[in-house]
């Protein structure tokens, strides 16, 4: 690991070479992945990545380099090379001293991964597999429909040490684990998939907090419920979106447009709208990187700024953006603890952490009861979004038709199509059942863990793609 | 420690531990990228990295591990981890270390053609493409992404059955996103260009195509939901096919169009297994439940 004095020397070179700000991001990460198909462990892989990212700014221009040759000679040479690329005026630097800052961890761990034997981790996967396999009673017609069960286990132990020319030196250790189960049901040549993927920022004690069997059962429940469903109707209609992973729509269609990465370039539909009404009065949204042990939490972000709770929307009014150091310069704003990256091979930029809509007053049943006809999108699948325009489309993994205020039957093959900012204005009911779910979010600084969440909500009108007009 | 030294350390330890079937895959990468915004350099990346993955077969079961730290200690660690991992595997599919057969076609080594390009020339390419997109039409109002990139990789594979191969490839290009607006709606267009040699790279045409894509979308109106015949152009077919890959960035997709040069250091054929190891070494996420 790079010593403090070595970091001070390399940072000085970044400034000497022409930058007005320099930063080092050292990372040493150990991870393990295991994958099981139909109860048989197919693959186990584990290892370590270790390297350092060097970054320098001159005004709003940035240069970045990474290497895993950690020799001080290489780091000094790299610092000189990228510092020159800024084309600033070389200037002699006084040696400066880094001040170490320690923060109380927001990701405390009781059972570190390294003290748990791999056979225990395998046992957790077997329980998830068993939960899925036995969800439908043995010998029943439904049991025969389960085609394949895939279970994967992930653990990651990331240590980072961050220093910059504001004399800051800090460190963080992020341990995360996740259990994913995917069940494929098949009948008459048709296939439907159900999945469940809980994750947490803890050690192995996570598997004392959840029942892995229930993870498998949930995946099987969705697949079996959908395999015999009729196809969804198409057209404009009210859509009730279920809690938890339903928040992926807000994350994708609105959250990304609130990241300074797109705002600073004027490439967001929310540019210049702080203080303006962008959503219905009932909408409140936050991004909170401080939630203890949450999937998207860290003690400091990947620029060394302590994470914080950022109010994005309050009573329909846009309150602020998610801002990293570089874009803070461009926007004349303060960093919000939102500079994140997958690992040292990426320069950080503004990203979400744990992003969710706040709960409202309605109970979920009341929302359904107040919907004459529409779609209940209980569980969302994947989708895509165009951040510049806010246009999105998302698949509904588990959907139901609502008629006369009642859920009448499951429907499959539905997609939700719309624009993020328009949806915000059309949210007219918000439930009191906020939950969060876990995902991996991909953007220009790589794939990072992020929580999405919301209570049950109703969008008064949304275009549903389906087969039955 | 370079790959050859690390390989020797790994093989010595593996032999002492009594392993009979094992393979080491190594990789060295270089990456260069410049991002432009409004006529200035917005981002600049100049990077290198290396790593290795190890695979062993014990009692017919394969175990794998990887590291980016090449030291005598990690040489032993990846062996121990791979052996431990193999003990957990249940899979009944036969695993093997490829012995190779036949001869290998030898290509001339790549020439670091992009490395030799002066940085000033690369900057000029980027500025040129941004300018070309903006000048294409007054309705082009923003160029949020404009990037020049090049990259090179060298990888090695050695195993207990006498395979010792190395291979390299390089490539580069650029991509650009243009935003067109008619005052009512904004639409985007993306285009990229990538090839093995910098000779003949046409950034201007690429930028104009991106602008044209954005312009064509202006004025588009929603159509009634229903069933329609759909004609897919070749780009769309490519997009659909790309969904089968994990890559989530067009830059990476573009980088797959790169030159390959081989240098066979034994008479064995490069096996598909090595490619699998290669992805294992860099793969850091099991899945992408949602993507942007």
XYZ file of C-alpha atoms in Angstrom:
761
model
C 0.000 0.000 0.000
C 1.171 3.500 -0.796
C 2.567 5.335 2.220
C 1.446 8.799 3.232
C 4.756 10.424 2.335
C 4.741 8.806 -1.102
C 1.228 10.116 -1.696
C 2.362 13.616 -0.731
C 5.236 13.416 -3.207
C 3.033 12.266 -6.089
C 0.391 14.899 -5.356
C 3.066 17.614 -5.339
C 4.160 16.505 -8.794
C 0.598 16.782 -10.126
C 0.566 20.429 -9.025
C 4.114 21.141 -10.157
C 3.289 19.816 -13.606
C 0.494 22.325 -14.069
C -2.642 21.200 -12.255
C -4.501 23.243 -9.653
C -5.905 20.155 -7.926
C -4.629 16.605 -7.609
C -6.130 13.398 -6.255
C -5.003 9.827 -5.655
C -7.358 6.867 -5.299
C -5.740 3.661 -4.096
C -7.839 0.502 -4.138
C -7.285 -3.052 -2.957
C -10.350 -5.237 -3.507
C -10.945 -8.918 -2.897
C -13.998 -10.583 -4.309
C -15.565 -13.987 -4.835
C -18.371 -15.172 -7.079
C -20.112 -18.517 -7.061
C -22.758 -19.713 -9.468
C -25.093 -22.685 -9.166
C -27.482 -24.172 -11.688
C -30.185 -26.587 -10.591
C -28.472 -27.238 -7.292
C -25.026 -27.925 -8.702
C -22.236 -25.478 -8.072
C -20.870 -24.769 -11.521
C -18.246 -22.137 -10.931
C -16.282 -20.522 -8.157
C -13.938 -17.664 -8.847
C -12.115 -15.378 -6.468
C -9.344 -12.860 -6.612
C -7.930 -9.450 -6.062
C -7.624 -6.212 -7.967
C -5.246 -3.547 -6.763
C -4.217 -0.272 -8.321
C -4.252 3.472 -8.149
C -6.001 6.236 -10.060
C -4.370 9.669 -10.412
C -6.418 12.710 -11.309
C -5.629 16.378 -11.778
C -7.723 19.413 -12.620
C -6.898 22.743 -14.135
C -10.004 24.865 -13.836
C -12.696 22.617 -15.312
C -10.399 20.400 -17.343
C -9.464 17.020 -15.946
C -6.868 14.375 -16.666
C -6.913 10.823 -15.357
C -4.550 7.901 -15.311
C -4.534 4.544 -13.617
C -1.951 1.888 -13.108
C -1.285 -1.146 -10.991
C 2.438 -0.686 -11.082
C 2.600 0.885 -7.627
C 6.315 1.643 -7.641
C 6.948 5.228 -6.613
C 9.033 5.789 -9.754
C 6.140 4.797 -12.007
C 3.656 6.897 -10.056
C 5.866 9.975 -10.208
C 6.375 9.484 -13.932
C 2.648 9.044 -14.514
C 1.899 12.157 -12.453
C 4.342 14.222 -14.518
C 2.910 12.913 -17.781
C -0.741 13.599 -17.071
C -0.006 16.858 -15.274
C 1.636 18.148 -18.430
C -1.425 17.209 -20.451
C -3.336 19.935 -18.641
C -1.056 22.475 -20.270
C -0.988 24.598 -17.133
C 2.039 26.596 -16.132
C 4.565 24.447 -14.290
C 5.068 25.857 -10.811
C 7.345 24.822 -7.944
C 5.449 23.511 -4.935
C 6.113 23.749 -1.258
C 5.952 20.281 0.302
C 2.614 19.866 1.986
C 1.347 17.551 4.672
C -1.719 15.377 4.312
C -4.101 15.449 7.254
C -5.675 12.080 7.934
C -9.408 12.133 8.534
C -11.225 9.152 9.956
C -14.973 8.800 9.905
C -17.129 6.312 11.757
C -17.938 3.572 9.268
C -21.448 3.329 7.885
C -20.794 -0.255 6.833
C -19.953 -2.084 10.080
C -19.349 -5.803 9.715
C -19.753 -8.652 12.198
C -18.730 -11.668 10.128
C -15.962 -10.839 7.633
C -16.053 -13.013 4.531
C -12.563 -14.383 5.069
C -13.522 -16.199 8.284
C -16.403 -18.035 6.596
C -15.632 -21.253 4.768
C -16.757 -21.530 1.171
C -18.909 -24.580 1.957
C -21.053 -22.351 4.208
C -21.521 -19.922 1.346
C -22.422 -22.846 -0.866
C -24.971 -23.935 1.736
C -26.690 -20.533 1.502
C -26.996 -21.031 -2.249
C -28.381 -24.522 -1.770
C -31.071 -23.122 0.516
C -32.106 -20.600 -2.128
C -32.226 -23.370 -4.714
C -34.300 -25.514 -2.384
C -36.704 -22.642 -1.751
C -37.305 -22.246 -5.464
C -37.550 -25.970 -6.169
C -40.045 -26.625 -3.400
C -42.163 -23.491 -3.854
C -44.751 -25.529 -5.713
C -45.666 -28.768 -3.921
C -43.866 -31.788 -5.319
C -46.010 -33.662 -7.810
C -48.251 -30.672 -8.481
C -48.772 -29.401 -12.006
C -46.938 -26.175 -11.183
C -43.855 -27.990 -9.905
C -43.318 -29.476 -13.348
C -43.205 -26.031 -14.916
C -39.959 -24.989 -13.248
C -37.333 -25.404 -15.912
C -34.135 -24.045 -14.435
C -32.973 -22.451 -11.210
C -29.897 -20.282 -11.200
C -28.401 -19.054 -7.942
C -25.409 -16.774 -7.628
C -23.502 -15.502 -4.630
C -21.293 -12.438 -4.619
C -19.017 -10.994 -1.957
C -16.776 -8.002 -2.291
C -14.365 -6.408 0.160
C -13.128 -3.069 -1.143
C -10.515 -1.020 0.700
C -9.857 2.497 -0.611
C -7.426 5.195 0.465
C -8.000 8.634 -1.010
C -5.767 11.709 -0.853
C -5.945 15.086 -2.516
C -4.176 18.410 -2.668
C -6.671 19.936 -0.262
C -4.428 18.040 2.200
C -7.125 15.414 2.772
C -6.258 11.779 3.379
C -8.985 9.320 4.275
C -9.907 5.680 3.837
C -12.991 3.517 3.621
C -13.752 -0.182 3.631
C -16.878 -1.389 1.849
C -17.979 -4.981 2.230
C -21.014 -6.092 0.308
C -22.731 -9.359 -0.450
C -25.646 -10.398 -2.585
C -27.657 -13.523 -3.288
C -29.458 -13.749 -6.604
C -31.954 -16.383 -7.653
C -33.439 -16.620 -11.107
C -36.111 -19.130 -11.966
C -37.231 -19.975 -15.466
C -40.666 -21.494 -15.848
C -41.636 -23.080 -19.158
C -44.863 -24.395 -20.650
C -45.948 -25.030 -24.233
C -42.843 -23.395 -25.652
C -43.322 -20.213 -23.601
C -40.865 -19.111 -20.942
C -41.164 -16.669 -18.066
C -38.500 -15.590 -15.631
C -38.718 -14.635 -11.982
C -35.833 -13.252 -9.980
C -34.984 -12.014 -6.521
C -31.654 -10.382 -5.631
C -31.290 -9.020 -2.107
C -27.958 -7.446 -1.199
C -26.511 -5.527 1.692
C -23.391 -3.663 2.762
C -22.376 -6.175 5.407
C -20.365 -9.292 5.915
C -21.744 -12.817 5.999
C -24.141 -11.925 8.846
C -26.516 -10.823 6.081
C -27.537 -14.451 5.738
C -28.645 -14.464 9.373
C -30.942 -11.539 8.593
C -32.665 -13.075 5.586
C -33.925 -16.560 4.841
C -32.229 -17.663 1.609
C -35.150 -20.040 0.997
C -37.470 -17.065 0.721
C -35.208 -15.565 -1.947
C -35.686 -18.699 -4.026
C -39.398 -18.843 -3.277
C -39.937 -15.277 -4.436
C -38.220 -15.940 -7.776
C -40.263 -19.099 -8.287
C -43.483 -17.346 -7.312
C -43.046 -14.692 -10.005
C -42.093 -17.154 -12.747
C -44.981 -19.502 -11.989
C -47.495 -16.691 -11.617
C -46.596 -15.266 -15.007
C -46.233 -18.421 -17.095
C -49.972 -18.926 -17.459
C -50.916 -15.247 -17.564
C -52.707 -13.631 -20.480
C -50.904 -10.972 -22.446
C -51.189 -7.431 -21.155
C -53.439 -4.865 -22.798
C -51.847 -1.987 -24.691
C -52.632 1.709 -24.577
C -52.740 4.696 -22.259
C -54.009 3.813 -18.808
C -53.392 4.423 -15.106
C -50.471 2.356 -13.853
C -49.896 1.359 -10.247
C -46.213 0.605 -9.756
C -45.282 -1.696 -6.883
C -42.912 -0.738 -4.102
C -39.214 -1.611 -3.929
C -37.708 -2.290 -7.336
C -40.469 -0.218 -8.944
C -38.171 2.665 -7.996
C -35.941 1.690 -10.902
C -38.093 3.909 -13.114
C -37.376 6.958 -10.967
C -33.716 5.971 -10.808
C -33.330 5.630 -14.544
C -35.724 8.165 -15.957
C -35.261 10.955 -13.383
C -32.275 10.164 -11.148
C -29.721 10.074 -13.959
C -30.999 13.395 -15.223
C -30.297 14.872 -11.775
C -26.637 13.821 -11.865
C -24.246 16.702 -12.460
C -22.622 14.605 -15.182
C -25.484 15.520 -17.490
C -26.653 18.729 -15.778
C -23.260 20.477 -16.096
C -23.339 19.926 -19.848
C -26.853 21.178 -20.263
C -27.823 17.698 -21.349
C -30.556 17.140 -18.775
C -34.239 17.963 -18.896
C -33.837 19.309 -15.338
C -31.117 21.878 -16.131
C -31.721 25.233 -14.469
C -34.860 24.054 -12.724
C -33.777 24.127 -9.075
C -36.569 25.801 -7.128
C -39.081 25.032 -9.841
C -41.966 22.633 -9.703
C -41.077 19.494 -11.627
C -43.412 16.973 -10.024
C -46.788 16.620 -8.427
C -47.029 18.077 -4.899
C -47.045 14.628 -3.325
C -43.599 13.724 -4.693
C -40.562 13.772 -2.395
C -37.330 12.099 -3.425
C -33.939 11.662 -1.798
C -30.559 10.138 -2.486
C -29.022 8.987 0.775
C -25.547 7.462 0.836
C -25.516 7.278 4.631
C -28.096 4.569 5.357
C -26.275 2.087 7.587
C -25.276 -1.066 5.732
C -27.397 -0.290 2.681
C -26.251 -1.660 -0.682
C -25.365 1.766 -2.113
C -23.894 3.225 1.093
C -20.294 4.239 1.714
C -18.696 6.249 4.506
C -17.018 8.584 2.057
C -17.566 8.751 -1.670
C -14.784 7.853 -4.108
C -13.413 11.401 -3.899
C -13.124 11.284 -0.096
C -16.157 13.489 0.560
C -18.371 12.164 3.375
C -21.634 10.847 2.006
C -24.839 12.667 2.902
C -28.584 12.652 2.504
C -29.485 14.776 -0.520
C -33.042 15.988 -0.890
C -33.690 15.936 -4.630
C -37.393 16.792 -4.769
C -39.494 18.250 -1.959
C -43.261 18.575 -2.398
C -42.752 18.539 -6.140
C -40.054 21.245 -6.121
C -36.575 20.423 -7.433
C -34.171 21.060 -4.544
C -30.794 20.101 -5.974
C -28.554 17.837 -8.003
C -26.014 15.123 -7.267
C -22.616 16.745 -7.655
C -19.045 15.464 -7.797
C -15.886 17.583 -7.420
C -15.211 18.259 -11.082
C -18.780 19.157 -11.953
C -18.980 21.250 -8.772
C -16.358 23.471 -10.378
C -18.309 23.676 -13.599
C -21.588 24.445 -11.866
C -20.310 26.647 -9.048
C -21.860 24.187 -6.610
C -20.652 22.139 -3.650
C -19.904 18.415 -3.901
C -22.687 16.316 -2.396
C -20.724 13.155 -1.576
C -21.844 11.643 -4.870
C -18.528 11.040 -6.686
C -18.512 7.309 -7.390
C -16.726 4.785 -9.616
C -16.642 1.046 -10.141
C -12.949 0.817 -9.334
C -9.622 2.575 -9.838
C -9.772 2.151 -13.611
C -12.551 4.754 -13.811
C -12.473 8.463 -12.993
C -15.305 9.257 -10.583
C -18.355 11.233 -11.538
C -21.694 12.103 -9.969
C -23.758 8.985 -9.323
C -26.688 7.877 -7.220
C -26.280 5.795 -4.066
C -29.575 4.824 -2.378
C -32.262 6.736 -4.258
C -35.940 6.540 -3.457
C -39.296 8.245 -3.405
C -40.479 9.030 0.117
C -43.646 7.380 1.460
C -47.028 9.077 1.304
C -50.311 8.597 3.116
C -52.190 6.000 1.085
C -52.272 2.334 1.894
C -51.502 0.237 -1.205
C -54.943 -1.405 -1.232
C -56.518 2.048 -1.325
C -54.494 2.916 -4.433
C -55.732 -0.207 -6.211
C -59.311 0.400 -5.030
C -59.242 3.911 -6.504
C -58.205 2.683 -9.937
C -61.134 1.889 -12.210
C -59.071 0.156 -14.884
C -55.336 -0.045 -15.284
C -52.152 -2.034 -14.896
C -50.582 -3.032 -11.598
C -46.855 -3.356 -12.309
C -45.943 -5.222 -9.137
C -42.363 -6.077 -10.095
C -40.258 -4.282 -12.662
C -37.704 -5.842 -14.957
C -34.968 -4.212 -17.003
C -35.236 -1.238 -19.292
C -33.463 1.617 -20.972
C -33.550 5.387 -20.803
C -32.261 8.300 -22.830
C -30.983 10.756 -20.164
C -31.055 13.777 -22.441
C -34.740 13.452 -23.210
C -35.891 11.359 -20.256
C -37.545 8.859 -22.605
C -37.705 5.355 -21.162
C -39.122 1.917 -21.634
C -39.197 -0.778 -18.992
C -40.368 -4.364 -18.961
C -42.842 -5.434 -16.313
C -41.699 -8.680 -14.749
C -44.887 -9.263 -12.786
C -48.051 -7.456 -13.822
C -51.766 -7.605 -13.098
C -54.848 -6.130 -14.667
C -56.946 -3.844 -12.470
C -60.663 -3.600 -13.166
C -63.236 -1.797 -11.057
C -60.743 -1.223 -8.282
C -59.694 -4.856 -7.990
C -56.749 -6.908 -9.173
C -58.424 -9.389 -11.487
C -55.732 -11.420 -13.250
C -52.000 -11.634 -13.970
C -50.811 -10.287 -17.312
C -47.449 -10.673 -18.985
C -45.418 -9.018 -21.699
C -46.187 -5.460 -20.572
C -43.762 -2.591 -21.073
C -44.027 0.918 -19.643
C -43.149 3.707 -22.066
C -42.865 7.394 -21.249
C -40.762 10.379 -20.268
C -39.373 10.647 -16.755
C -40.257 14.288 -16.161
C -43.813 13.755 -17.427
C -44.285 10.772 -15.129
C -43.261 12.901 -12.132
C -46.125 15.246 -12.855
C -48.595 12.401 -13.185
C -47.878 10.622 -9.902
C -51.141 11.213 -8.089
C -51.129 8.652 -5.267
C -48.237 7.529 -3.073
C -48.407 4.636 -0.656
C -46.999 4.259 2.831
C -45.075 1.063 2.121
C -41.578 2.282 1.159
C -39.028 -0.460 0.573
C -35.714 -0.537 -1.232
C -34.224 -3.070 -3.652
C -30.748 -3.590 -4.986
C -29.263 -3.245 -8.414
C -26.084 -2.530 -10.317
C -26.109 0.824 -12.060
C -23.985 1.344 -15.154
C -22.735 4.700 -16.383
C -19.532 6.394 -17.484
C -17.735 5.620 -14.228
C -18.579 1.938 -14.406
C -20.999 -0.406 -12.729
C -21.722 0.420 -9.097
C -24.082 -0.925 -6.428
C -27.149 1.253 -5.962
C -30.384 0.924 -4.047
C -33.613 1.921 -5.739
C -36.830 2.279 -3.831
C -40.304 3.641 -3.536
C -43.650 2.967 -1.935
C -46.505 1.798 -4.159
C -47.377 4.701 -6.458
C -49.980 5.447 -9.093
C -49.234 7.226 -12.349
C -52.521 8.640 -13.584
C -51.708 7.902 -17.221
C -48.874 6.020 -18.864
C -48.401 4.249 -22.164
C -48.417 0.484 -21.719
C -47.007 -1.705 -24.438
C -48.797 -5.028 -24.699
C -50.510 -7.336 -27.142
C -54.194 -6.787 -26.587
C -55.490 -3.401 -27.651
C 7.555 -8.372 -11.804
C 6.687 -9.021 -15.451
C 4.470 -11.820 -16.700
C 7.319 -14.175 -17.514
C 8.766 -13.910 -14.009
C 5.337 -14.254 -12.428
C 4.565 -17.270 -14.600
C 7.803 -18.949 -13.569
C 6.976 -18.341 -9.908
C 3.460 -19.758 -10.344
C 4.646 -22.805 -12.243
C 7.385 -23.554 -9.693
C 4.915 -23.414 -6.821
C 2.280 -25.402 -8.696
C 4.805 -28.155 -9.413
C 5.906 -28.242 -5.770
C 2.291 -28.579 -4.689
C 1.918 -31.572 -6.958
C -0.570 -30.029 -9.403
C -0.709 -31.737 -12.783
C -3.242 -29.676 -14.744
C -3.050 -25.923 -14.626
C -2.980 -22.853 -16.795
C -2.059 -19.211 -16.321
C -3.552 -16.422 -18.375
C -1.940 -12.973 -18.251
C -2.947 -9.677 -19.721
C -1.399 -6.237 -20.111
C -3.526 -3.346 -21.295
C -3.014 0.227 -22.324
C -5.860 2.709 -22.724
C -5.870 6.268 -23.982
C -8.914 8.509 -24.231
C -9.668 12.205 -24.621
C -13.122 13.719 -24.140
C -14.041 17.061 -25.627
C -16.726 19.560 -24.760
C -17.272 22.948 -26.359
C -13.892 23.105 -28.050
C -11.847 22.153 -25.017
C -10.445 18.987 -23.475
C -12.902 17.918 -20.833
C -11.311 14.635 -19.837
C -8.049 12.852 -20.545
C -7.161 9.293 -19.652
C -3.786 7.628 -20.041
C -3.738 4.269 -18.339
C -2.120 0.879 -18.101
C -2.868 -2.241 -16.124
C -2.083 -5.916 -15.921
C -3.505 -9.030 -14.320
C -3.531 -12.782 -14.408
C -5.941 -15.620 -13.816
C -5.108 -19.167 -12.835
C -7.070 -22.320 -13.503
C -6.383 -25.750 -12.168
C -8.207 -29.041 -12.413
C -8.199 -31.245 -9.357
C -10.131 -34.528 -9.387
C -11.809 -33.443 -12.603
C -13.122 -30.170 -11.196
C -11.895 -26.767 -12.237
C -11.044 -23.984 -9.806
C -10.173 -20.454 -10.809
C -8.764 -17.305 -9.228
C -7.238 -14.021 -10.367
C -4.934 -11.250 -9.219
C -3.579 -7.942 -10.411
C -0.641 -8.100 -8.041
C 2.328 -10.006 -9.417
C 4.519 -10.996 -6.473
C 5.843 -14.319 -5.122
C 3.174 -14.148 -2.400
C 0.289 -13.699 -4.823
C 1.721 -16.445 -7.041
C 1.092 -18.866 -4.175
C -2.201 -17.247 -3.192
C -3.889 -17.681 -6.585
C -2.886 -21.334 -6.637
C -4.268 -21.953 -3.152
C -7.488 -20.073 -3.945
C -8.038 -21.956 -7.197
C -7.479 -25.301 -5.460
C -9.920 -24.353 -2.691
C -12.490 -23.179 -5.248
C -12.225 -26.432 -7.194
C -13.150 -28.421 -4.091
C -16.559 -26.753 -3.919
C -17.581 -27.400 -7.521
C -20.267 -30.037 -8.211
C -20.454 -29.742 -11.974
C -20.157 -33.012 -13.788
C -19.116 -31.537 -17.131
C -15.615 -32.714 -18.001
C -12.931 -30.045 -17.566
C -9.570 -30.144 -19.239
C -6.473 -28.121 -19.893
C -6.048 -27.864 -23.615
C -2.968 -29.587 -24.897
C -3.012 -27.889 -28.236
C -2.658 -29.461 -31.636
C -1.426 -28.498 -35.026
C 0.425 -25.354 -35.795
C -0.434 -21.747 -35.196
C -0.660 -19.129 -37.818
C 1.771 -16.377 -37.002
C 0.817 -12.800 -37.704
C 3.217 -9.905 -37.680
C 3.321 -8.293 -34.254
C 1.259 -5.151 -33.960
C 3.107 -1.955 -34.401
C 1.761 0.336 -31.687
C 0.459 2.535 -34.486
C -1.776 4.495 -32.157
C 0.916 4.897 -29.513
C 3.114 6.495 -32.138
C 0.498 9.095 -33.010
C 1.375 12.421 -31.392
C -1.088 13.461 -28.702
C -1.548 16.771 -30.518
C -2.853 14.867 -33.541
C -5.338 12.943 -31.389
C -6.566 16.203 -29.882
C -6.996 17.623 -33.367
C -9.133 14.620 -34.351
C -11.450 15.206 -31.405
C -11.822 18.922 -31.963
C -12.406 18.280 -35.647
C -15.275 15.883 -35.046
C -16.991 18.128 -32.515
C -16.713 21.062 -34.890
C -18.037 19.033 -37.812
C -21.117 17.916 -35.873
C -21.914 21.435 -34.703
C -21.459 22.901 -38.148
C -23.659 20.285 -39.776
C -26.934 22.071 -39.027
C -28.103 25.031 -36.921
C -30.472 22.702 -35.046
C -27.549 20.826 -33.505
C -27.513 22.484 -30.089
C -25.233 20.354 -27.964
C -22.495 17.723 -28.216
C -22.566 16.093 -24.782
C -20.180 13.288 -25.726
C -17.238 13.579 -28.074
C -14.404 11.146 -27.545
C -11.209 9.998 -29.199
C -9.827 6.690 -27.898
C -7.219 4.069 -28.602
C -6.201 0.929 -26.783
C -3.832 -2.003 -26.950
C -3.789 -5.348 -25.216
C -1.235 -8.100 -24.962
C -2.166 -11.422 -23.488
C -0.318 -14.572 -22.614
C -1.280 -18.114 -21.874
C 0.889 -20.870 -20.512
C -0.129 -24.243 -19.202
C 1.174 -27.468 -17.768
C 0.763 -29.188 -21.135
C 3.319 -27.123 -22.964
C 1.264 -24.291 -24.348
C 3.107 -20.980 -24.240
C 1.480 -18.341 -26.405
C 1.186 -14.629 -26.564
C -0.996 -12.379 -28.626
C -1.593 -8.678 -29.020
C -4.104 -6.358 -30.562
C -4.638 -2.645 -30.941
C -7.270 -0.311 -32.238
C -8.780 3.109 -31.884
C -11.416 5.526 -33.042
C -13.998 7.905 -31.724
C -17.643 8.371 -30.906
C -19.934 11.336 -30.710
C -23.420 12.088 -29.431
C -25.206 15.064 -30.992
C -28.350 16.702 -29.623
C -30.736 18.328 -32.074
C -33.595 20.560 -30.997
C -36.454 22.258 -32.820
C -37.394 24.251 -29.737
C -40.094 21.746 -28.818
C -38.166 18.557 -28.301
C -34.552 17.422 -28.089
C -33.363 14.295 -29.847
C -29.994 12.552 -29.776
C -27.920 10.778 -32.372
C -24.880 8.602 -31.769
C -22.244 7.345 -34.161
C -18.814 5.830 -33.743
C -15.874 4.837 -35.860
C -13.197 2.319 -34.936
C -10.506 0.436 -36.777
C -7.212 -1.315 -36.367
C -5.089 1.425 -37.896
C -5.369 5.178 -37.531
C -4.740 5.539 -41.267
C -7.918 6.639 -42.985
C -10.020 7.179 -39.864
C -12.771 9.560 -40.915
C -13.933 11.398 -37.819
C -15.684 14.159 -39.750
C -18.053 11.846 -41.612
C -18.748 9.975 -38.388
C -19.625 13.233 -36.606
C -21.890 14.329 -39.436
C -23.688 10.987 -39.310
C -24.311 11.432 -35.581
C -25.742 14.885 -36.219
C -27.867 13.547 -39.048
C -29.254 10.797 -36.835
C -30.355 13.374 -34.273
C -31.873 15.660 -36.901
C -33.871 12.853 -38.462
C -35.658 12.238 -35.167
C -36.950 15.802 -34.867
C -40.648 16.124 -35.466
C -41.225 12.448 -34.786
C -44.674 11.676 -33.465
C -45.997 8.760 -31.508
C -47.806 6.115 -33.484
C -50.804 4.171 -32.368
C -50.000 1.016 -30.461
C -50.462 -2.108 -32.491
C -48.775 -4.635 -34.709
C -46.712 -3.304 -37.616
C -44.227 -4.731 -40.055
C -40.815 -3.445 -38.975
C -37.760 -2.961 -41.158
C -34.514 -3.144 -39.200
C -31.487 -1.406 -40.676
C -28.089 -2.992 -40.199
C -27.274 -0.765 -37.245
C -30.424 -1.837 -35.465
C -29.633 -5.470 -36.091
C -26.226 -4.823 -34.562
C -27.863 -3.148 -31.579
C -30.110 -6.125 -31.028
C -27.252 -8.553 -31.305
C -25.242 -6.486 -28.870
C -27.877 -7.108 -26.214
C -26.449 -10.583 -25.956
C -23.236 -9.117 -24.639
C -22.588 -7.666 -21.221
C -20.808 -4.607 -22.613
C -22.873 -1.583 -21.727
C -20.867 1.152 -23.330
C -20.670 1.825 -27.012
C -17.035 2.730 -26.655
C -16.302 -0.794 -25.562
C -18.378 -2.177 -28.372
C -16.389 -0.134 -30.809
C -13.192 -1.393 -29.337
C -14.010 -4.885 -30.392
C -13.175 -3.846 -33.930
C -9.480 -4.045 -33.443
C -6.529 -5.659 -35.040
C -5.179 -8.940 -33.838
C -1.644 -10.082 -34.217
C -0.323 -13.369 -32.991
C 3.029 -14.609 -32.104
C 3.139 -18.318 -31.449
C 5.840 -19.356 -29.064
C 4.994 -23.016 -29.281
C 3.306 -25.140 -31.868
C 0.019 -25.305 -30.037
C -3.296 -23.815 -30.950
C -4.899 -21.142 -28.813
C -7.949 -22.658 -27.164
C -11.363 -21.248 -26.436
C -10.737 -21.856 -22.763
C -8.191 -19.082 -22.672
C -10.743 -16.589 -23.797
C -12.963 -17.667 -20.972
C -10.167 -17.072 -18.505
C -9.537 -13.714 -20.004
C -13.058 -12.593 -19.294
C -12.896 -14.068 -15.835
C -9.912 -11.977 -14.923
C -11.599 -8.699 -15.716
C -15.171 -9.642 -14.900
C -16.218 -8.019 -11.656
C -19.962 -8.289 -11.596
C -22.157 -11.285 -11.782
C -25.071 -9.585 -13.388
C -26.680 -6.405 -14.534
C -30.236 -6.440 -13.211
C -30.707 -2.934 -14.477
C -28.625 -0.919 -16.814
C -28.489 2.663 -17.926
